[in-house]
CSV table of C-alpha atoms and ligand atoms in Angstrom, one decimal:
chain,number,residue,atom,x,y,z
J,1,UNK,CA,23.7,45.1,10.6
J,2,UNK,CA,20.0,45.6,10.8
J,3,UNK,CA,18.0,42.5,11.6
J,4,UNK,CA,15.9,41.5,9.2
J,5,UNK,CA,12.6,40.2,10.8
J,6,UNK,CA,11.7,36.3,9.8
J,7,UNK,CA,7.9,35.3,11.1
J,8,UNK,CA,8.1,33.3,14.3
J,9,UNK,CA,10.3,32.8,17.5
J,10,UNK,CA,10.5,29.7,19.2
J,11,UNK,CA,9.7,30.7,22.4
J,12,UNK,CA,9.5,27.9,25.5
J,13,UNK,CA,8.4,25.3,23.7
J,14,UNK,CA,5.7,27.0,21.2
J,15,UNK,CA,6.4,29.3,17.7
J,16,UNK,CA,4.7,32.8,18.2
J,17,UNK,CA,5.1,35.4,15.8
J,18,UNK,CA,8.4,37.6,15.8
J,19,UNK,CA,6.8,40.6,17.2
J,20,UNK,CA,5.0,39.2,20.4
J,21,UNK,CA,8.5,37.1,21.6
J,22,UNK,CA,8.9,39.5,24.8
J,23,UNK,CA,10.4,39.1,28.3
J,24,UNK,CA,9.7,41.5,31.7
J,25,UNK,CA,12.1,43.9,32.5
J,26,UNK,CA,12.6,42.1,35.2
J,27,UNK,CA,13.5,39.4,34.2
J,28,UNK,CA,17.0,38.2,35.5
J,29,UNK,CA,19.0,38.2,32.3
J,30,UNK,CA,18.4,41.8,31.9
J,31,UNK,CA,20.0,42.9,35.1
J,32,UNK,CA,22.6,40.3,35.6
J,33,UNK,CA,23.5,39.3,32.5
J,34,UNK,CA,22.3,35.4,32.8
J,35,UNK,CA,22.1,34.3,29.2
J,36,UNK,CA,23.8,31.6,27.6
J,37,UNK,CA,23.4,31.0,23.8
J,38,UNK,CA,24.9,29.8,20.2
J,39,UNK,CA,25.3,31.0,17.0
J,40,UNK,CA,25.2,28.8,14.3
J,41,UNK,CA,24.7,28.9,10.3
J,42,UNK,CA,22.1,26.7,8.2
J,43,UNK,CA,23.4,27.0,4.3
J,44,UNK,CA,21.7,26.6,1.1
J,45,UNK,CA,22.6,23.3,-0.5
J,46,UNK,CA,22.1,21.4,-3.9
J,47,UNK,CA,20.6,18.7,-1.8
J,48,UNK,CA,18.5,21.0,0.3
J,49,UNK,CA,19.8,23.4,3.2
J,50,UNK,CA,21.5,21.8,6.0
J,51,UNK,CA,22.6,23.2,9.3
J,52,UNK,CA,26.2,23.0,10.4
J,53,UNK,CA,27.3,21.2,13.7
J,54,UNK,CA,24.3,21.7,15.1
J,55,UNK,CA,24.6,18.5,17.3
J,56,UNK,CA,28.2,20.3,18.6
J,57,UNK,CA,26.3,23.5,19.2
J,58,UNK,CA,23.6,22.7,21.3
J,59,UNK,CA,26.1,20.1,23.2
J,60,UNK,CA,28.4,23.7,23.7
J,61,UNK,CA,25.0,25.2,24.8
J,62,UNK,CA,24.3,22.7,27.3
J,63,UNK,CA,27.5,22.8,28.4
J,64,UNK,CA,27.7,26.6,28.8
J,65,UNK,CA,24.4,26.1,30.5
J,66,UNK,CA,26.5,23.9,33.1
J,67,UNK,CA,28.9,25.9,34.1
J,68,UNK,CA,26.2,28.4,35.3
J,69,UNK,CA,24.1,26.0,36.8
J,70,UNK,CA,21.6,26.1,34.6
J,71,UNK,CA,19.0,23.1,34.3
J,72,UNK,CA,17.4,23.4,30.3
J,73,UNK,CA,14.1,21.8,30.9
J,74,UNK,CA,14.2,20.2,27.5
J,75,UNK,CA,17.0,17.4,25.9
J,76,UNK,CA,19.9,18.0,23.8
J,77,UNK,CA,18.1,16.2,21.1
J,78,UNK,CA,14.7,18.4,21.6
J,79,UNK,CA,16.9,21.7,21.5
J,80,UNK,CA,18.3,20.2,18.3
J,81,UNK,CA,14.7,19.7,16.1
J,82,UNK,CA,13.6,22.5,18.2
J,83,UNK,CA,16.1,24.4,16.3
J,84,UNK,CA,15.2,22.8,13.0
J,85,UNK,CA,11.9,23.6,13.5
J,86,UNK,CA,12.2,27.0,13.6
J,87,UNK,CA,14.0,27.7,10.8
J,88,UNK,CA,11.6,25.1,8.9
J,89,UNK,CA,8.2,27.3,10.2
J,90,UNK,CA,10.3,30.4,9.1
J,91,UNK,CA,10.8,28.9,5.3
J,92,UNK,CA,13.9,30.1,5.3
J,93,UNK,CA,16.9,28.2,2.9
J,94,UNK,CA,20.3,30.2,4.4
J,95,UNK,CA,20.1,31.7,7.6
J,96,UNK,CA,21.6,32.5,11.5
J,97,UNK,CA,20.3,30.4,14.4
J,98,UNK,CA,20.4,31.9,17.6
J,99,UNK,CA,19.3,30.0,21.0
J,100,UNK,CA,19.7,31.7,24.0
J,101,UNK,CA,19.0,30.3,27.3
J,102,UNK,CA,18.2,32.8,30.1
J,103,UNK,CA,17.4,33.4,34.0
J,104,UNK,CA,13.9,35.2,33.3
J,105,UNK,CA,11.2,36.4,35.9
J,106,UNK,CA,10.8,35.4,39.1
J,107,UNK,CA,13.3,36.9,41.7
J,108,UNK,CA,15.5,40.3,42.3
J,109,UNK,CA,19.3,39.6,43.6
J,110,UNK,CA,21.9,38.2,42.4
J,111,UNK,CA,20.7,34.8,43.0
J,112,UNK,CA,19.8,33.2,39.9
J,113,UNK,CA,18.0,30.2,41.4
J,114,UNK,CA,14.7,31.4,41.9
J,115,UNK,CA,14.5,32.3,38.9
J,116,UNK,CA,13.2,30.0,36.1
J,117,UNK,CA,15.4,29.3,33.1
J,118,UNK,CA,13.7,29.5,29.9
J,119,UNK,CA,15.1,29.3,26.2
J,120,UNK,CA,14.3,30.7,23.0
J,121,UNK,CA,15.4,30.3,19.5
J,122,UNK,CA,15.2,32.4,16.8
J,123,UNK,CA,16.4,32.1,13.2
J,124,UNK,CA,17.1,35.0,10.5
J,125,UNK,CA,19.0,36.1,7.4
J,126,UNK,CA,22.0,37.1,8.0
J,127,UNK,CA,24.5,38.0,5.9
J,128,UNK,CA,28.9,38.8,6.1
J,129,UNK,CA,29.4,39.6,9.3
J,130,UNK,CA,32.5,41.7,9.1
J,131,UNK,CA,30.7,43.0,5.7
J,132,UNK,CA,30.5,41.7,1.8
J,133,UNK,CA,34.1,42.5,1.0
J,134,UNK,CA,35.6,41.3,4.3
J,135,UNK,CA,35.0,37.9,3.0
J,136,UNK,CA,37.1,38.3,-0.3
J,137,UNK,CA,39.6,40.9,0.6
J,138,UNK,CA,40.3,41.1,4.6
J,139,UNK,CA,39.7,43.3,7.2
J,140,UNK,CA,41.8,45.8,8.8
J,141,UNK,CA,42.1,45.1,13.3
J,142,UNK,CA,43.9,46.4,16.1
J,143,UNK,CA,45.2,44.9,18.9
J,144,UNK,CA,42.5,46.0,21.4
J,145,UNK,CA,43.2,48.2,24.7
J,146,UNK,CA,41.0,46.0,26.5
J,147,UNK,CA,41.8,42.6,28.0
J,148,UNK,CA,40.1,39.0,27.8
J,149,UNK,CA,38.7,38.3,30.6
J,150,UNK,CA,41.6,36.6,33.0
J,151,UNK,CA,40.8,32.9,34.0
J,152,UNK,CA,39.2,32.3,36.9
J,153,UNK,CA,36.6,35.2,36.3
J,154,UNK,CA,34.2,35.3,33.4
J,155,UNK,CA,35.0,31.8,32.1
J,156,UNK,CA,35.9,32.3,28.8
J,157,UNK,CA,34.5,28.3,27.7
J,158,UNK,CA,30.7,29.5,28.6
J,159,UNK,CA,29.2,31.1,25.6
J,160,UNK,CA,27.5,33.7,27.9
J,161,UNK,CA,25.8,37.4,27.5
J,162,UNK,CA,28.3,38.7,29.8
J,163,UNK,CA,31.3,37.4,28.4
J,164,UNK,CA,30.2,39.9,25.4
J,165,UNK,CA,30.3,42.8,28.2
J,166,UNK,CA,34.3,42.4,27.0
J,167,UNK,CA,33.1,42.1,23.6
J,168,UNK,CA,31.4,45.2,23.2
J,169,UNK,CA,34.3,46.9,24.3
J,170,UNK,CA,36.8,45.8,21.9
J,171,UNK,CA,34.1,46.0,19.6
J,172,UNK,CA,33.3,49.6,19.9
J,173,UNK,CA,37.2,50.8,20.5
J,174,UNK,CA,38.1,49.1,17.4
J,175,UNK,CA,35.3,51.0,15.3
J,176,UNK,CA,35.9,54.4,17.0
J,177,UNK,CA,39.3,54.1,16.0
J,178,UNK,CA,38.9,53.3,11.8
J,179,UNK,CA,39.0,49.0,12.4
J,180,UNK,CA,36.7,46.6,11.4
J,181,UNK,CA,37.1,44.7,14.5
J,182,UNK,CA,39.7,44.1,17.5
J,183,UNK,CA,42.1,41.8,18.4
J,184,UNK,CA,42.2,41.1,22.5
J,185,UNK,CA,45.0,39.8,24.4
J,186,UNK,CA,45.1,38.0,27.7
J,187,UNK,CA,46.4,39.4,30.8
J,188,UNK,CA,49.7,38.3,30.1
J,189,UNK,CA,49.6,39.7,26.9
J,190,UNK,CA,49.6,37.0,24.9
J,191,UNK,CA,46.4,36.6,21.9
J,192,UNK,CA,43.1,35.7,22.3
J,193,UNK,CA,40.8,36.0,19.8
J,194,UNK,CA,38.8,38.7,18.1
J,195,UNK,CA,35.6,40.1,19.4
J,196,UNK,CA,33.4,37.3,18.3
J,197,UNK,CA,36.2,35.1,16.3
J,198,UNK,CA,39.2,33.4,16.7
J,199,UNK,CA,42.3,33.9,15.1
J,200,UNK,CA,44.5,31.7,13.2
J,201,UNK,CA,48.3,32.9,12.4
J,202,UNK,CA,50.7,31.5,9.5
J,203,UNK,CA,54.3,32.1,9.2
J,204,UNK,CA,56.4,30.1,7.0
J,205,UNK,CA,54.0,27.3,5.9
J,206,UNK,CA,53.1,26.4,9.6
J,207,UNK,CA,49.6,27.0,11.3
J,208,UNK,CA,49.1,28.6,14.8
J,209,UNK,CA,46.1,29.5,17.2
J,210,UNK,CA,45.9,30.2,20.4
J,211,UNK,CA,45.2,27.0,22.7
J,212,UNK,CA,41.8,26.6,24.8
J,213,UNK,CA,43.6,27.9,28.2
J,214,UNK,CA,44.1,31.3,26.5
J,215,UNK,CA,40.6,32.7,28.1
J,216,UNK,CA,38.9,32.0,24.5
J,217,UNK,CA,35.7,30.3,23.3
J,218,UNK,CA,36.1,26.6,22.5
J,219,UNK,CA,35.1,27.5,18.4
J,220,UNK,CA,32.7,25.2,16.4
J,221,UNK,CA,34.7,26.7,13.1
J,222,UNK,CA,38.2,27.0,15.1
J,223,UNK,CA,37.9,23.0,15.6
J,224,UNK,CA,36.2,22.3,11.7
J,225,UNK,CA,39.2,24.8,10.8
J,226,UNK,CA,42.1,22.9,12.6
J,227,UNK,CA,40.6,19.5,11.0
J,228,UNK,CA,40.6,20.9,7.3
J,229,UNK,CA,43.7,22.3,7.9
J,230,UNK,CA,45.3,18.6,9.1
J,231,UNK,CA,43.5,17.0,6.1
J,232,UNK,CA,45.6,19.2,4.1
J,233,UNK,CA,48.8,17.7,5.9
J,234,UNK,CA,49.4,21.6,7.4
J,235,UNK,CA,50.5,21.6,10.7
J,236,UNK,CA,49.1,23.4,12.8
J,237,UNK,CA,49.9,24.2,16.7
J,238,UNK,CA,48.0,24.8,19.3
J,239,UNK,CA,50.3,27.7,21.3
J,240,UNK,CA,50.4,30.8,23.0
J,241,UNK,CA,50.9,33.5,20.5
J,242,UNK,CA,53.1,36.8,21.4
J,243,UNK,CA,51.5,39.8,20.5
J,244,UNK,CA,54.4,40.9,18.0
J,245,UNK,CA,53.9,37.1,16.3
J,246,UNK,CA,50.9,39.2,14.7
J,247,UNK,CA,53.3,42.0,13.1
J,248,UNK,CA,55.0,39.0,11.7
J,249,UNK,CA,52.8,37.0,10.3
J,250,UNK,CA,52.4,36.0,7.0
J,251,UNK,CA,49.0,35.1,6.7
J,252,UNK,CA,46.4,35.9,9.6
J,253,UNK,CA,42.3,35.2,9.4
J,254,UNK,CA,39.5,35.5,11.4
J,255,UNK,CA,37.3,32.2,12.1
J,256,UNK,CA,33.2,32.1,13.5
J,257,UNK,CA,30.0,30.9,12.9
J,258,UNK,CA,29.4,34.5,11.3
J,259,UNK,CA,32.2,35.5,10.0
J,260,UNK,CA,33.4,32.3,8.7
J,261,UNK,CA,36.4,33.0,7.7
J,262,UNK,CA,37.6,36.5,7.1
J,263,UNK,CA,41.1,37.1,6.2
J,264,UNK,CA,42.8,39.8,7.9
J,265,UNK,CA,44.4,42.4,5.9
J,266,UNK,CA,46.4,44.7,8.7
J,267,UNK,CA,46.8,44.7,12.0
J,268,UNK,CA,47.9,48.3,14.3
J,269,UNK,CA,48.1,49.4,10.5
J,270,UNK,CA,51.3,46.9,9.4
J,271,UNK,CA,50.5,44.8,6.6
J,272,UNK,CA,49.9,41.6,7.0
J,273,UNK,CA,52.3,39.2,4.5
J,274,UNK,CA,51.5,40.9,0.7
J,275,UNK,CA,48.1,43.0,2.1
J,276,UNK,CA,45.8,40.5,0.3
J,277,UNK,CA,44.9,37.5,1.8
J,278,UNK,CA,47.5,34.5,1.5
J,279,UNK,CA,47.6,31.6,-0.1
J,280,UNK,CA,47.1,29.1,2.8
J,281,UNK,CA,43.9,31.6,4.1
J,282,UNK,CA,42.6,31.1,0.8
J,283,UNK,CA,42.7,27.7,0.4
J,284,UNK,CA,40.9,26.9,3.9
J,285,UNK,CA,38.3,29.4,2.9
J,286,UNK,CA,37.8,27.4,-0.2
J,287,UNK,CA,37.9,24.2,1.5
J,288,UNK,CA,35.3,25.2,4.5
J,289,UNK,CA,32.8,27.1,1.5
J,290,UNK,CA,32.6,23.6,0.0
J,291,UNK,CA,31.9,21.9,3.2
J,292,UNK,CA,29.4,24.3,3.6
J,293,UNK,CA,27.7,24.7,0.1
J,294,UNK,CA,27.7,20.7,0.1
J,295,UNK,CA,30.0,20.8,-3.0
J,296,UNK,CA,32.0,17.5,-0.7
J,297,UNK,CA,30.2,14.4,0.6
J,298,UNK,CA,29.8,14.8,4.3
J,299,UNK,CA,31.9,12.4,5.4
J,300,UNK,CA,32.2,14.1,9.1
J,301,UNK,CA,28.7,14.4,9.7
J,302,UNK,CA,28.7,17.9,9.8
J,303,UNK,CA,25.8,18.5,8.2
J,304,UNK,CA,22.5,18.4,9.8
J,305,UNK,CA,19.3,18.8,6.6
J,306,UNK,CA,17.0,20.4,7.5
J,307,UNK,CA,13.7,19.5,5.2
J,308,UNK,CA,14.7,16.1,4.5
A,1,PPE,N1,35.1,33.7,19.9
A,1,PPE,C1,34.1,34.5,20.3
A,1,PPE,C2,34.3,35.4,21.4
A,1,PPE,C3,32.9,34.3,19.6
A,1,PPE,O1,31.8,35.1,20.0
A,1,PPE,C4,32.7,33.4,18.6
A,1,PPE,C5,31.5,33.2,17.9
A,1,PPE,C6,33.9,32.6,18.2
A,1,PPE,C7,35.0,32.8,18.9
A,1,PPE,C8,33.8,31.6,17.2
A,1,PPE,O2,33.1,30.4,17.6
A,1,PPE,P1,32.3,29.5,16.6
A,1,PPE,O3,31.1,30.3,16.0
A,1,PPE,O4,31.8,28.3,17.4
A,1,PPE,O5,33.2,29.1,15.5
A,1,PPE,N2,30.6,34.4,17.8
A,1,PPE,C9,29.3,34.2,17.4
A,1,PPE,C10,28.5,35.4,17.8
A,1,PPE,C11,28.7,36.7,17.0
A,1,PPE,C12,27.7,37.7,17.4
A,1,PPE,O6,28.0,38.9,17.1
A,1,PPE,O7,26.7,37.5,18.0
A,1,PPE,C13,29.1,33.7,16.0
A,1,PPE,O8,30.0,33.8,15.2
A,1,PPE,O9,28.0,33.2,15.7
């Protein structure tokens, strides 16, 4: 999807127009992969546009920023209006946030610490990420060649660059081979999560996903998902999934930031339940597009506005 260019970058603590937000090429990040960073939606509302969970996504930033040792020199809360600000100097009503936090110039080797850690935030339109019909009629995956990432390695709770390494992979397989995306499994072959989504599973009425352990990221949707999906009275279980629970299913969908939540219509070319996306997929996605549009009072707090 090509990006489409807003006007300025939030770029260590100042806004400075799109085109001059640059980095060295030495910078750490670009040889070893030291980035952390979100991804998170701001939505047109009757009210005004609001962003969602931001509050949940910069504490998930600061927490991936943990793992790697990382020291933000600015507050949770001054990451969160930083944010705001930027899509507020940018006009913008619906849009992508993106804050990345990175090792930049300083220091060759391996060694991050030298190196200073900076953070940038940027904010665009962006529109279906799996594409404008992957929303209303599902997507057709495979079950990926490639593995997660096995515990213990890249840890799969960090939100970093180089967890997407992995991603690219499955990302590019799946596309050589005719799929909109790929499904990866853990080492012990049990499902993860898609390239940049997790998965949810339905068979007979009952809800399934696999369980934080299962090498995949924490989701901000997964976990607004799950709630929903509990207010409905559905139950849903937090478990490791075979890979042949997928052939089985009768509903399967896809949940992210960016692709919200796309149903999925096939997987390794079986048909998932009827081929069109189920009744209980359907029903989340109109539950979580009302959240979202501010058609229902707020009454989590997920919504952050934006211009108020
Ligand atoms: N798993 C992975 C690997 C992942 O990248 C995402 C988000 C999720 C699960 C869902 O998490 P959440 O957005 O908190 O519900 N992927 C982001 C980046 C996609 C990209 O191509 O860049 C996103 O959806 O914003």
């Amino acid at each position: 999807m090509a990006l489409q260019p807003s006007k300025s970058i939030w770029f260590n603590g100042s806004l400075i127009p799109w085109d001059e937000a640059r980095i060295h090429v030495l910078s750490h990040v670009m040889h070893y992969g030291s980035s952390v960073f979100e991804g998170i939606r701001c939505y047109e509302q009757p009210s005004g546009s609001a962003v969602f969970r931001l509050e949940d996504h910069i504490r998930r930033l600061f927490d991936s920023a943990r793992i790697y040792r990382m020291e933000i020199p600015w507050s949770r809360e001054e990451v969160v209006e930083a944010c705001l600000e930027t899509v507020r100097a940018n006009g913008l009503n619906s849009c992508y946030i993106r804050p990345l936090v990175y090792r930049g110039y300083g220091s060759m080797g391996v060694n991050p610490l030298p190196c200073p850690v900076e953070l940038m935030i940027a904010a665009w339109e962006w529109g279906a990420y799996l594409g404008d019909e992957a929303l209303e009629n599902g997507v057709d995956v495979q079950v990926s060649t490639w593995a997660r990432m096995a515990p213990n390695t890249i840890p799969a709770m960090a939100k970093a660059g180089a967890n997407y390494a992995n991603a690219q992979l499955v990302k590019m397989e799946a596309l050589a081979n005719g799929f909109a995306e790929g499904v990866v499994l853990d080492v012990d072959g049990f499902v993860c999560e898609g390239s940049g989504e997790n998965i949810f599973l339905v068979r007979e009425g009952k809800v399934f996903t696999p369980p934080l352990g299962a090498s995949i990221l924490s989701g901000i949707t997964r976990a607004s998902v799950i709630a929903l999906l509990r207010e409905m009275g559905l139950e849903v279980a937090q478990t490791k999934v075979p890979r042949e629970a997928l052939y089985l299913a009768d509903e399967l969908f896809f949940t992210g930031t960016a692709a919200e939540i796309t149903p999925i219509r096939s997987v390794d070319r079986l048909t998932v339940g009827g081929g069109k996306p189920g009744p209980i997929t359907k029903k989340i996605q109109k539950a979580y597009l009302s959240v979202l549009r501010g058609e229902t009072a707020d009454s989590r707090g997920w919504l952050h506005p934006v211009y108020a």
